[in-house]
Amino acid sequence: MTISRRSLLGAAGASAALAPAVAQTQSQAKAAEPSDKVGFAIVGLGKLSLGQLIPGLKVAKNARLAAVVSGHPDKARRVAAENGLPADAVYGYDDYDRIAKDPRIQVVYVVLPNALHAEHTIKALKAGKHVLCEKPMATSIKDAEAMIAAAKAADRHLMIAYRCHYEPMNLDVMRRLRARSLGRVRQINTTMGRQADPSDPSDAWRLDGELSGNGALGDMGVYGVSAARYLLNEEPIAVQAWAQTDRTDPRFKETEDLINWQFRFPSGVIANGSTSFAYAPTMAFEAICEQGRLVADPAAFYGGNRLTVVKGGQAQPPVPAPPGDQFAREMDWMADVVRGKAPMVSPGEEGLQDMRLMQAILESAAKDGATVRTDWGYRRAVDPAVAVNVA
Ligand code: NAD
């Protein structure tokens, strides 16, 4: 099943004022010939790369796997062979400056622990490649700014892998809110967390202050920070936050656990956000409007996201998200950006804004909820609700 922009808008009751910025939807676009697909090099062969991204590239319309970069040569050779890549499409971290001379690679997708994003992004940009970088963008504002500067200097695209900007259910909610289908929105609630397992190497670095940056907040909370902003299409002017961390729990020697925050927006909307690495898994949000609620639960899983519209106290049957691979959609979008067929929706500046807001959250939490002003004047360049059309 495909979902067109027309049916999305119809469902949302949106007005013609939301005219598309790009004429062709991804659902209408035909898949490129294999030789015309944009070549991606995946840097880091961990859980996300092996479980989601490489499978996503198999079903992508305009993107294809062109190379792998890993510190584990045996694993890299095995993954390359399984995916039909030639031996010379396998790179190590210390020799991947060579990608500059590899015309098969147009995009480098950085899928490493957060503290390594900046180094590998900048390296790839200097090699003349476009970069898709995983969230959170970096572990410091300084690094995020350096990544943006490197993209400008190299005249290459830098996109942050905010998959929800390209996911049909999230786009549906954005459009319903823009169209005021339940009246004005008054409050947003986001809850993004799970139980971290320190025996899993993939979680061990997430609990490490240096490698993760800020633990649950950067890993899970960032989805809520970003969602409040894209649901409302405005930016917070002030934040207050509180943290609650059990320091006797061996998981939280270096990072905070439970953090709750409150964003105030210029329109008067208040967004409550919560994250934790020690509560039951949840990735949900809710928009409370004048005449009803939009409840997305789950809102940001890899599949099966579900929207419930509650109007006048009455829950309507859930609207399931259409099937399709979120990661393929996101990489196809990047491929279209590179080919000049789609606007950049989640540039480095979007990642930096979330980094700055997360820093404000931590600053407020350190002062037990003191108000931190966040009205530094950032505005997103492109509204996903208007620009993104996906199958
Ligand atoms: P992972 O731990 O499973 O994989 C990380 C890879 O980096 C491993 O292959 C590991 O060998 C390699 N690595 C290189 N240097 C390392 C070092 N110094 N320490 C530890 N590992 C090192 O992690 P993951 O879950 O694949 O996450 C990778 C990135 O993707 C993170 O930035 C994470 O936030 C992001 N992510 C995004 C999503 C999403 O939905 N967009 C989901 C999961 C992860």
Short mmCIF file of C-alpha atoms in Angstrom, two decimals, residues 178 185 228-236 265-269 353 378-380:
data_model
loop_
_atom_site.label_atom_id
_atom_site.label_comp_id
_atom_site.label_asym_id
_atom_site.label_seq_id
_atom_site.Cartn_x
_atom_site.Cartn_y
_atom_site.Cartn_z
CA ARG A 178 -1.14 22.58 11.13
CA VAL A 185 -3.04 22.72 20.27
CA ALA A 228 7.74 18.91 20.27
CA ARG A 229 9.40 21.21 17.75
CA TYR A 230 8.20 19.51 14.55
CA LEU A 231 4.69 18.92 15.87
CA LEU A 232 4.32 22.64 16.60
CA ASN A 233 6.62 24.04 13.89
CA GLU A 234 7.93 26.56 16.41
CA GLU A 235 10.84 26.79 18.80
CA PRO A 236 10.87 26.85 22.61
CA PHE A 265 6.58 28.09 23.13
CA PRO A 266 5.79 31.57 21.77
CA SER A 267 2.22 30.47 20.91
CA GLY A 268 1.59 29.64 24.57
CA VAL A 269 1.79 25.87 24.09
CA GLN A 353 19.21 23.09 17.75
CA TYR A 378 16.53 29.62 15.51
CA ARG A 379 13.85 28.78 12.90
CA ARG A 380 13.79 25.58 10.86
#
